[in-house]
PDB file of C-alpha atoms and ligand atoms in Angstrom:
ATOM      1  CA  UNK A 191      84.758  99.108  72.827  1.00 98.00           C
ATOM      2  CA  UNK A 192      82.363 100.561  70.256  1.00 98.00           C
ATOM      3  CA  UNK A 193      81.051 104.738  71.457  1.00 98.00           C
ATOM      4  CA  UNK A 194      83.421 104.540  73.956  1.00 98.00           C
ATOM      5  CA  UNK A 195      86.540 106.846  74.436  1.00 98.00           C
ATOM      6  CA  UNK A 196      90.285 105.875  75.318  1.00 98.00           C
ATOM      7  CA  UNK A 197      91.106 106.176  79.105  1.00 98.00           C
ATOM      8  CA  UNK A 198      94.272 105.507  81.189  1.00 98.00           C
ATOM      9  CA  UNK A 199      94.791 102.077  83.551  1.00 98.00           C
ATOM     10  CA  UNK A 200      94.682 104.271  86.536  1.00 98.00           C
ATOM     11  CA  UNK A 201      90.776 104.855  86.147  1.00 98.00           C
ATOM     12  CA  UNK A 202      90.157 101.105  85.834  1.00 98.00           C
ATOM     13  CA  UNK A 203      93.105  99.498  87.782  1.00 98.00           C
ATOM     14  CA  UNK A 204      91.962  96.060  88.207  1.00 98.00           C
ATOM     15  CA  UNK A 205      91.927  96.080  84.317  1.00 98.00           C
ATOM     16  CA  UNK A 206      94.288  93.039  83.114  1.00 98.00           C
ATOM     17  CA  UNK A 207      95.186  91.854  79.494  1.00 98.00           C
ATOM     18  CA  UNK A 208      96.072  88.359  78.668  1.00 98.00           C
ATOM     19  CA  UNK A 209      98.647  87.559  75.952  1.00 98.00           C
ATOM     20  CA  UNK A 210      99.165  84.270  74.293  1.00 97.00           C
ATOM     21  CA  UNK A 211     102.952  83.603  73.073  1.00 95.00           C
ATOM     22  CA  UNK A 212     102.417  81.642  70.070  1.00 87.00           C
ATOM     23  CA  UNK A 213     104.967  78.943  68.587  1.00 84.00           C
ATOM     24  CA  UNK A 214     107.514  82.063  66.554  1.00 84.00           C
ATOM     25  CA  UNK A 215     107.382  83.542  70.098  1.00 72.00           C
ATOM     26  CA  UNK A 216     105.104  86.612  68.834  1.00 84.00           C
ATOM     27  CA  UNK A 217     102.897  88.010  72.033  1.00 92.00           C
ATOM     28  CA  UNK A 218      99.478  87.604  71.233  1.00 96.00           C
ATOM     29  CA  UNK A 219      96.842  89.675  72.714  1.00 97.00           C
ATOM     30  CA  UNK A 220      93.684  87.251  73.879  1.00 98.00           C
ATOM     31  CA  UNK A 221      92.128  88.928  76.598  1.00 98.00           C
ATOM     32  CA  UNK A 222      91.006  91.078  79.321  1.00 98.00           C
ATOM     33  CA  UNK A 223      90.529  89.860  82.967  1.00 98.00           C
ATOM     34  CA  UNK A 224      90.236  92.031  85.981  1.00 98.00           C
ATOM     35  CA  UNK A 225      92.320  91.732  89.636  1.00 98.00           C
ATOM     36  CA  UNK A 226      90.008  90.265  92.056  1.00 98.00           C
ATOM     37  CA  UNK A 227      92.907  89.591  94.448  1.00 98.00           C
ATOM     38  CA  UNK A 228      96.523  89.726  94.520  1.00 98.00           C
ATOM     39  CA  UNK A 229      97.235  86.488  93.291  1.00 98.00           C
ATOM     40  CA  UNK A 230      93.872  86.314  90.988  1.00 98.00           C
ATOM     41  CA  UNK A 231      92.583  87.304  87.693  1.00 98.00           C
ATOM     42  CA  UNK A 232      88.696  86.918  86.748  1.00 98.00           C
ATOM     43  CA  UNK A 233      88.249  86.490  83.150  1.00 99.00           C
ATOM     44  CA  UNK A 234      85.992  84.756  80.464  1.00 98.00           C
ATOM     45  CA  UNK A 235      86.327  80.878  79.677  1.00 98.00           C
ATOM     46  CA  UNK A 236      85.803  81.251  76.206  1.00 98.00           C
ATOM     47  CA  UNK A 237      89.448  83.099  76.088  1.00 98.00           C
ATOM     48  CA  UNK A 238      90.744  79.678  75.909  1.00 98.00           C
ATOM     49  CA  UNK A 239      89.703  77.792  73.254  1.00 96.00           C
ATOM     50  CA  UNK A 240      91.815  74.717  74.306  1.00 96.00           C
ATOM     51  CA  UNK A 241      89.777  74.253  77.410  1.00 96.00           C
ATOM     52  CA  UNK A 242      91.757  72.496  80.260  1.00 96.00           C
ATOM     53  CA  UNK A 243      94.690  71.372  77.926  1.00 97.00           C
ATOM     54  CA  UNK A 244      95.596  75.096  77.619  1.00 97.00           C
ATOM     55  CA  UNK A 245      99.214  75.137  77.756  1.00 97.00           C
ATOM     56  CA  UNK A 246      99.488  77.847  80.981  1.00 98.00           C
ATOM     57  CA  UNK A 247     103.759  78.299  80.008  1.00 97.00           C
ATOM     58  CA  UNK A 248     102.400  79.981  77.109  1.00 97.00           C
ATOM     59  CA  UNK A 249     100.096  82.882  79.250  1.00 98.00           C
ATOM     60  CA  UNK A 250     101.154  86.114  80.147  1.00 98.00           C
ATOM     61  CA  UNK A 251      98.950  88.429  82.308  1.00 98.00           C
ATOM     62  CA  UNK A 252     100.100  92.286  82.584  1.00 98.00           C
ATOM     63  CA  UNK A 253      98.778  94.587  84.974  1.00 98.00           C
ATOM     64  CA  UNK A 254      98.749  98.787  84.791  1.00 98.00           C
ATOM     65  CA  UNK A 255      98.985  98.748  80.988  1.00 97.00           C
ATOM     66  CA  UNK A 256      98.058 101.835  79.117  1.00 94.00           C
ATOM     67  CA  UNK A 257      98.800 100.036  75.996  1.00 97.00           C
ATOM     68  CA  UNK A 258      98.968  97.077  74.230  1.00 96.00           C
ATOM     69  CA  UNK A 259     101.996  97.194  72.156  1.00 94.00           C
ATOM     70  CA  UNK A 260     103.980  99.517  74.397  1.00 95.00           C
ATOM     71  CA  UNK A 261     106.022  98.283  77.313  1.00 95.00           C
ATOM     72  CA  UNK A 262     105.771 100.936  80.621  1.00 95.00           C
ATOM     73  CA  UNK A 263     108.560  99.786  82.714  1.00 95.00           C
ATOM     74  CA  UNK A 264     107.535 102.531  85.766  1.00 95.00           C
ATOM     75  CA  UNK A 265     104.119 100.867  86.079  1.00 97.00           C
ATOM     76  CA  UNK A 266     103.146  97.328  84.047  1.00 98.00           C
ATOM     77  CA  UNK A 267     103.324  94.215  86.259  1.00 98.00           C
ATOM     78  CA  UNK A 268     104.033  91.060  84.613  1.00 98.00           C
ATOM     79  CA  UNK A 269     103.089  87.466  85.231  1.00 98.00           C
ATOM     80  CA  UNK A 270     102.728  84.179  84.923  1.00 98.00           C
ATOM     81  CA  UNK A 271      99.993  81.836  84.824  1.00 98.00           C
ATOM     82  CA  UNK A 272     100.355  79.298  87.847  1.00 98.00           C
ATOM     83  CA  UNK A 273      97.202  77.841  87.511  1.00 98.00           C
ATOM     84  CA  UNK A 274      94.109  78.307  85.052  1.00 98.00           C
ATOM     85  CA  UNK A 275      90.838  77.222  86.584  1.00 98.00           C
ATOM     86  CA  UNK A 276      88.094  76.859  83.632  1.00 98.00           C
ATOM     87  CA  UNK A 277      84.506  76.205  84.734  1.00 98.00           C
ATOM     88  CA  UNK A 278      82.918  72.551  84.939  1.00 97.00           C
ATOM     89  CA  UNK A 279      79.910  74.346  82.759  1.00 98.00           C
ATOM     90  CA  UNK A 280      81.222  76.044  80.481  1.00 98.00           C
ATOM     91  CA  UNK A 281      79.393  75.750  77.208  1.00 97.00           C
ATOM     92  CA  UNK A 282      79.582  76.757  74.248  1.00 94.00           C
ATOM     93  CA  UNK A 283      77.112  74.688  71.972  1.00 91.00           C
ATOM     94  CA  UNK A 284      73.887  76.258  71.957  1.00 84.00           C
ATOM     95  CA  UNK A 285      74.963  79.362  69.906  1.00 84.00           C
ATOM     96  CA  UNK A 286      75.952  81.246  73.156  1.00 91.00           C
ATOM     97  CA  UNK A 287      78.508  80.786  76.217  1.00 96.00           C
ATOM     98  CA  UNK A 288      76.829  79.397  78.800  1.00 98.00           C
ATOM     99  CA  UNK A 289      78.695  79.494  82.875  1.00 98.00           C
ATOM    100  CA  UNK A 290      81.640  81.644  81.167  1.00 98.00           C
ATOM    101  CA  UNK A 291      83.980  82.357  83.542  1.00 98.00           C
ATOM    102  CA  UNK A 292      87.413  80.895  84.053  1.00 98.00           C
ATOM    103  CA  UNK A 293      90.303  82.348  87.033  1.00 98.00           C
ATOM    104  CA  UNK A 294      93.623  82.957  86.535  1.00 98.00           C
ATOM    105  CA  UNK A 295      96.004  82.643  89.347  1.00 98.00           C
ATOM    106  CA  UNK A 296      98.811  85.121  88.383  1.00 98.00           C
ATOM    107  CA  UNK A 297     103.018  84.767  89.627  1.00 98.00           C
ATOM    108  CA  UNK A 298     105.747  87.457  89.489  1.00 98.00           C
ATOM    109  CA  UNK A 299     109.507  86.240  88.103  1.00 97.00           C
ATOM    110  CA  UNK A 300     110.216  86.830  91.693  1.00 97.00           C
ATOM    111  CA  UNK A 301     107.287  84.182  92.841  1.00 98.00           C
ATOM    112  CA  UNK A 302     105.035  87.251  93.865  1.00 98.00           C
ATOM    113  CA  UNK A 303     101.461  88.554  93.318  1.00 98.00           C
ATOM    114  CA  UNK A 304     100.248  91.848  92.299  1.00 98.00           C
ATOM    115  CA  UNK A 305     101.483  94.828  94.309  1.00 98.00           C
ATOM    116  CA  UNK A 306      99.310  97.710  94.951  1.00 98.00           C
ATOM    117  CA  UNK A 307      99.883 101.017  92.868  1.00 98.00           C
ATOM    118  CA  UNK A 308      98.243 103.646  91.346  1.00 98.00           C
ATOM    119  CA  UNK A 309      97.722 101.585  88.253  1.00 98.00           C
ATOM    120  CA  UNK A 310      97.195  98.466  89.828  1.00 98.00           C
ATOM    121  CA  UNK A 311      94.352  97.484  92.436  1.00 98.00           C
ATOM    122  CA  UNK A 312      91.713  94.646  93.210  1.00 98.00           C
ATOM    123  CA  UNK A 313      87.934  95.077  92.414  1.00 98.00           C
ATOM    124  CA  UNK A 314      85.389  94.530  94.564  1.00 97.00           C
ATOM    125  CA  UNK A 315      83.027  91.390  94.130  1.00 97.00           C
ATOM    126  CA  UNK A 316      79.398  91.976  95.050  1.00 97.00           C
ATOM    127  CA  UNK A 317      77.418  89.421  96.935  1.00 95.00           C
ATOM    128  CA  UNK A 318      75.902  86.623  95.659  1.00 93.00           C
ATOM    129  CA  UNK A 319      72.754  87.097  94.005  1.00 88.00           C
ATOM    130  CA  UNK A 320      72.529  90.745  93.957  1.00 92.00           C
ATOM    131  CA  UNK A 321      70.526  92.136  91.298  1.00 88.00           C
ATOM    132  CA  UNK A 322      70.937  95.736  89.972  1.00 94.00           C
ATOM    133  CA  UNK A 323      67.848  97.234  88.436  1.00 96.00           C
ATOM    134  CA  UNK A 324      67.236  97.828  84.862  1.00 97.00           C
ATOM    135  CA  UNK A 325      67.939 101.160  83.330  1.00 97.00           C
ATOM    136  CA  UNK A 326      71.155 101.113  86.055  1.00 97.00           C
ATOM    137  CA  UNK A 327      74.406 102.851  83.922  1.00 98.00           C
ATOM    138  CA  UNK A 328      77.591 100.745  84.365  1.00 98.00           C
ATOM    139  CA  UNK A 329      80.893 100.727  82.972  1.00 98.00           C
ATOM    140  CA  UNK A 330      83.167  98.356  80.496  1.00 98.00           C
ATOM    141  CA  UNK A 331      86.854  98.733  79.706  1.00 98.00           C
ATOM    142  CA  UNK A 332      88.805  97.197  77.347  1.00 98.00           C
ATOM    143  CA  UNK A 333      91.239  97.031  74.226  1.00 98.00           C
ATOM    144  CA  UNK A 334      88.480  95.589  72.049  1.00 98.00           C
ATOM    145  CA  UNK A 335      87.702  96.815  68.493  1.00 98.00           C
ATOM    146  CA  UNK A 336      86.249 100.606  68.128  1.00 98.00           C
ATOM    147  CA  UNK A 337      83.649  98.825  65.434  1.00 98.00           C
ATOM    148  CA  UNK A 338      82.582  95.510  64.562  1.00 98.00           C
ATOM    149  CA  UNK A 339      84.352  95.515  60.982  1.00 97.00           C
ATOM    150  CA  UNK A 340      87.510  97.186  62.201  1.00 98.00           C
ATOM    151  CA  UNK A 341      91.129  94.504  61.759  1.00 97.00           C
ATOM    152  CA  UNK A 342      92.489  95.901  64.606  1.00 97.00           C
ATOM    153  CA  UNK A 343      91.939  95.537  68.550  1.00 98.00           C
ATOM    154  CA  UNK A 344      92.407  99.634  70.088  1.00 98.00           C
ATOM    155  CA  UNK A 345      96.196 100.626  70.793  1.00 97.00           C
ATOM    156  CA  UNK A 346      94.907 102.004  74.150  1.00 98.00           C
ATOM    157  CA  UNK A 347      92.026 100.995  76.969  1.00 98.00           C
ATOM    158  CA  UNK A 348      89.193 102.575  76.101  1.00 98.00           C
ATOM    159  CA  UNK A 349      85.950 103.161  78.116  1.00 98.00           C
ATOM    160  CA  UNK A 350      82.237 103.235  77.809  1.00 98.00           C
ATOM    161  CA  UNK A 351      78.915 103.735  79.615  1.00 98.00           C
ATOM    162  CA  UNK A 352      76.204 101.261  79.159  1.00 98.00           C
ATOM    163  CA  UNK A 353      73.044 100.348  80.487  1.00 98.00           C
ATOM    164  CA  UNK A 354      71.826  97.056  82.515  1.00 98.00           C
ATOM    165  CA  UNK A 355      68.567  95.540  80.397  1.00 98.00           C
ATOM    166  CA  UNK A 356      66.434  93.276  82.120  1.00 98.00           C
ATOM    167  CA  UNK A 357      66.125  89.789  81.608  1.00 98.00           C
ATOM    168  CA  UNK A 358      62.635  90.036  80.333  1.00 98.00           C
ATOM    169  CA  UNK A 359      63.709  92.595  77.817  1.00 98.00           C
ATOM    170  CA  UNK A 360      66.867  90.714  76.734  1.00 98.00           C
ATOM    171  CA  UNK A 361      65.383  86.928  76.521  1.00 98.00           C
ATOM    172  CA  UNK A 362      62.388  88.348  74.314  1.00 98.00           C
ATOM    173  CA  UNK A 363      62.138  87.361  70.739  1.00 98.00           C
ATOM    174  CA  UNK A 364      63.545  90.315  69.000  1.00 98.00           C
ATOM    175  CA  UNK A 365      66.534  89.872  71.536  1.00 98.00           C
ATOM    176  CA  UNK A 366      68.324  87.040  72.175  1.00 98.00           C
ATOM    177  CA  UNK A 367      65.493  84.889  73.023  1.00 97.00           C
ATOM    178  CA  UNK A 368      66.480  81.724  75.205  1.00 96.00           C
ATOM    179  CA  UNK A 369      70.318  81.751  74.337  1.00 97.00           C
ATOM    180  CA  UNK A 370      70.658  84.240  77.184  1.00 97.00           C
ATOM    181  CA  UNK A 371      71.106  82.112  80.240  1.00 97.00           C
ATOM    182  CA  UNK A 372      69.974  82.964  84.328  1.00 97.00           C
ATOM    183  CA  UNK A 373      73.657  82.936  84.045  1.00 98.00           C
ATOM    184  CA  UNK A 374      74.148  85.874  81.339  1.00 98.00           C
ATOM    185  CA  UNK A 375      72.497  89.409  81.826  1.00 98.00           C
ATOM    186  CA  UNK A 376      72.709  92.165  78.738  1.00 98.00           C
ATOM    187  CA  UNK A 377      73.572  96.034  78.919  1.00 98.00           C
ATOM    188  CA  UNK A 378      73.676  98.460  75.929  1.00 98.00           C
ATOM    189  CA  UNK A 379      72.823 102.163  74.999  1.00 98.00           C
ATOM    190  CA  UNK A 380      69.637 103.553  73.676  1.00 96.00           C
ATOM    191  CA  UNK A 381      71.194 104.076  70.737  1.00 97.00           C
ATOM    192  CA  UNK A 382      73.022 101.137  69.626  1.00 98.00           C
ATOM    193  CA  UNK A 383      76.088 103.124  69.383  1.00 98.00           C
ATOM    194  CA  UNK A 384      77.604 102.116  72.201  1.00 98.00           C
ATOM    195  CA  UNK A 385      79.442  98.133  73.051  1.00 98.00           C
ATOM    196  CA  UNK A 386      81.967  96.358  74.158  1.00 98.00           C
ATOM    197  CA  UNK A 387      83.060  94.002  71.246  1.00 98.00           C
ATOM    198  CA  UNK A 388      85.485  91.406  69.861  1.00 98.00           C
ATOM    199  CA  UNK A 389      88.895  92.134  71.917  1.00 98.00           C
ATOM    200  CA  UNK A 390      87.104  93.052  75.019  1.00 98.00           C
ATOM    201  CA  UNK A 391      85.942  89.408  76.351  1.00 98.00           C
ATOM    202  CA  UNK A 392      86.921  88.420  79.563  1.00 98.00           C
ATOM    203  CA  UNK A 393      86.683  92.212  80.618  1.00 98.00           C
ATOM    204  CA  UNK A 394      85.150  94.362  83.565  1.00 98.00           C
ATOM    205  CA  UNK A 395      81.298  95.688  83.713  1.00 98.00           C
ATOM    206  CA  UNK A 396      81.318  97.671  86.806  1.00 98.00           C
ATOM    207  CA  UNK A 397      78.375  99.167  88.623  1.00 98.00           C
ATOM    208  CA  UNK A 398      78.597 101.675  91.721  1.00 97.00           C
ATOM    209  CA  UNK A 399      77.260 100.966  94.607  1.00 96.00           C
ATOM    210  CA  UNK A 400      77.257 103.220  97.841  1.00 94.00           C
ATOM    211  CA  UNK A 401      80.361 104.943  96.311  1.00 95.00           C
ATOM    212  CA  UNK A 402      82.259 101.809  95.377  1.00 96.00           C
ATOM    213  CA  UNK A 403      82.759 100.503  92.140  1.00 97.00           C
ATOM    214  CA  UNK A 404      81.773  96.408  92.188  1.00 98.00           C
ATOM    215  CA  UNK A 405      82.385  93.817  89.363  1.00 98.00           C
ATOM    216  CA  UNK A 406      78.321  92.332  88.069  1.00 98.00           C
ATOM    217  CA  UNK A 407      79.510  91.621  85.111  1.00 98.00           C
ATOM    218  CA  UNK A 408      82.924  89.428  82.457  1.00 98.00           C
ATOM    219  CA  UNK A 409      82.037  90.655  78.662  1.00 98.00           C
ATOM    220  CA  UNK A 410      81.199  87.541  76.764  1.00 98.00           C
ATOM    221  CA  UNK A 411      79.264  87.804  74.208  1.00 98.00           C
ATOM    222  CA  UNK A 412      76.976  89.052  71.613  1.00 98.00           C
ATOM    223  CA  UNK A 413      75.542  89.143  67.841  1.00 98.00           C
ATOM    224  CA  UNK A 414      78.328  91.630  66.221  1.00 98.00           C
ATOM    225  CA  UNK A 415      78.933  94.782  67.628  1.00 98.00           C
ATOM    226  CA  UNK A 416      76.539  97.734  68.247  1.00 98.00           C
ATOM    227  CA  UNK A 417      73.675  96.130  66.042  1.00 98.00           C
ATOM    228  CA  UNK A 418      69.750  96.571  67.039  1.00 98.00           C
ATOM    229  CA  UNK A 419      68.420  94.586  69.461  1.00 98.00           C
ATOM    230  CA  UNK A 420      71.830  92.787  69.853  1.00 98.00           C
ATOM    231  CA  UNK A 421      73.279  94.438  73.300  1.00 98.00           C
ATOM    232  CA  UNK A 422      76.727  92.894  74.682  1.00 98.00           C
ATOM    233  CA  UNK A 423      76.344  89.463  77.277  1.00 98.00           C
ATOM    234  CA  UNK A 424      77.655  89.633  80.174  1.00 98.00           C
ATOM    235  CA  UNK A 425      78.717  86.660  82.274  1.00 98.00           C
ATOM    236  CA  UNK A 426      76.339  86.890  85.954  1.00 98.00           C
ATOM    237  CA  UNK A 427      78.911  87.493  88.124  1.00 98.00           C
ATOM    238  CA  UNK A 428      77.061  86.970  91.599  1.00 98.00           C
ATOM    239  CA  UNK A 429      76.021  83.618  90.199  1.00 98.00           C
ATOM    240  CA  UNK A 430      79.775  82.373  91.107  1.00 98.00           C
ATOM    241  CA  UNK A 431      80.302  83.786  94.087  1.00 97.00           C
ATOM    242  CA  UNK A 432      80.566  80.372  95.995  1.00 97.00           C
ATOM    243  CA  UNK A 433      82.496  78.409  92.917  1.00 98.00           C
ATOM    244  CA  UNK A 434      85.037  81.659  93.128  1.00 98.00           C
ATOM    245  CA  UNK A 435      85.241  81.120  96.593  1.00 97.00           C
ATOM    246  CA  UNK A 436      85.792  77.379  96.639  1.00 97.00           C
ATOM    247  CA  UNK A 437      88.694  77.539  93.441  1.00 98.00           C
ATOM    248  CA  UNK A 438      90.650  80.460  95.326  1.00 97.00           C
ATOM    249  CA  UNK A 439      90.070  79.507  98.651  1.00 94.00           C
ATOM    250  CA  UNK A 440      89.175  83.565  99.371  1.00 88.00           C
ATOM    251  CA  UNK A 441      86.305  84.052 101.447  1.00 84.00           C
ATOM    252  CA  UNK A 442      84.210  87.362 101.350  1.00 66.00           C
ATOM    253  CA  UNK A 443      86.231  89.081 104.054  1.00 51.00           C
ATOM    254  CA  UNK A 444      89.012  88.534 101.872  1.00 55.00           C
ATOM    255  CA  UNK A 445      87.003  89.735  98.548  1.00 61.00           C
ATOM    256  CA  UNK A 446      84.855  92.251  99.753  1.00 58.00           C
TER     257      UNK A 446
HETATM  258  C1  LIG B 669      83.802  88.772  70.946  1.00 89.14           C
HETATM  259  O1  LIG B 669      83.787  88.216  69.855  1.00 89.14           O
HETATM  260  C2  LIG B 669      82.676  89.656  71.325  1.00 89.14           C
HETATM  261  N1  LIG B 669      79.075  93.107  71.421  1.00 89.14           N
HETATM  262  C3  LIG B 669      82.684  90.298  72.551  1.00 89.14           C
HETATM  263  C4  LIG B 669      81.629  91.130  72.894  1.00 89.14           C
HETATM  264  C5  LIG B 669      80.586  91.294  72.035  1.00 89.14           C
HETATM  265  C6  LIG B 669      80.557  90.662  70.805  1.00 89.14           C
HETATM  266  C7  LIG B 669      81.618  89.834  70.453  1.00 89.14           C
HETATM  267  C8  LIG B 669      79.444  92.188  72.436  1.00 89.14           C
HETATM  268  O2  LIG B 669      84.743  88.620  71.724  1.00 89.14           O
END
């Protein structure tokens, strides 16, 4: 997160970050995801760039982590992945990622799913098709870079405000012209100052809604960080809402 300032799990409890155990056994951070169930992780396809041979053994998913290179006994959950559902679509050839959006489906040592803490809690989905105006301030979270240049992913979650753009805006020519996808919307801040970046993919953009916060949008992609006319991509979360359904067998009682 570029602008953005650090924050603690309990503010964004659905928050999850994927690690990749490489070969020397080293924990790799890959990811961000967010709860959308007890047993379920939403996240970005593009996290795996091995597609469907992804070898799943070598996933870990925490929950209620401050920090990425501390261990919190009292409140990190830790899991496996059981199953890693990639979309049919997903597409990454025409300079962009197009249907990005891939589910985790998360297992305890003891064969359980995520319990329910202060730190740890589902997101609400929003239903299909919904459309949030333009100009509409939502929320990212993530342990992404603090600036595009910068080696390092942020110790801690950080947090940031930015704005929902509309499609007109964001598809025009000094935008992204056509590689933004029906399946993509863009959010930044007046200023350029503020972005998710590089570190933060697969993470939460959250809009209110009647007092609840709802997950519109996975970070995905974008030219840089915090450049002109080059706001973050956002995967179109209530373009899935069936294919979600169908892979995790929830229905929208279950999701809310
Ligand atoms: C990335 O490389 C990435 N500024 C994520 C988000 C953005 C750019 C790059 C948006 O994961």
């Amino acid at each position: 997160i570029v602008g953005g300032k650090v924050t603690t799990i309990e503010s964004h409890p659905w928050v999850a970050s994927i690690f990749w155990r490489s070969r020397f056994s080293e924990s790799i951070f890959q990811c961000g995801g967010s709860l959308i169930s007890p047993c379920w992780v939403l996240t970005a396809a593009h996290c795996f760039p091995d597609g469907p041979q992804t070898k799943i053994h070598r996933l870990s998913v925490f929950l209620g982590k401050n920090a990425i290179n501390e261990t919190d006994h009292n409140r990190e959950q830790r899991f496996r992945v059981e199953e890693l559902i990639i979309h049919d679509g997903f597409d990454n050839t025409e300079g962009s990622y197009n249907n990005d959006i891939a589910l985790l489906k998360i297992i305890g040592s003891g064969g359980q799913c995520a319990e329910e803490t202060t730190s740890v809690r589902t997101v609400c989905l929003p239903p299909a098709h919904k459309m949030l105006p333009a100009g509409i301030p939502c929320e990212v979270a993530g342990y992404g870079k603090e600036w595009e240049g910068s080696w390092h992913n942020s110790q801690y979650l950080r947090e940031a405000k930015v704005n929902l753009l509309s499609q007109k805006v964001c598809t025009s020519k000094t935008y992204y012209g056509k590689m933004v996808t029906d399946n993509m919307f863009c959010a930044g801040s007046p200023g350029w100052n503020i972005d998710t970046c590089k570190g933060d993919s697969g993470g939460p953009l959250v809009c209110e809604v009647n007092n609840r916060l709802f997950l519109f949008g996975i970070v995905s992609w974008g030219e840089g960080c915090s450049r002109e006319f080059r706001p973050g991509v956002y995967t179109r979360v209530t373009n899935y809402n069936r294919w979600i359904a169908e892979k995790t067998g929830l229905t929208s009682i279950t999701l809310g």
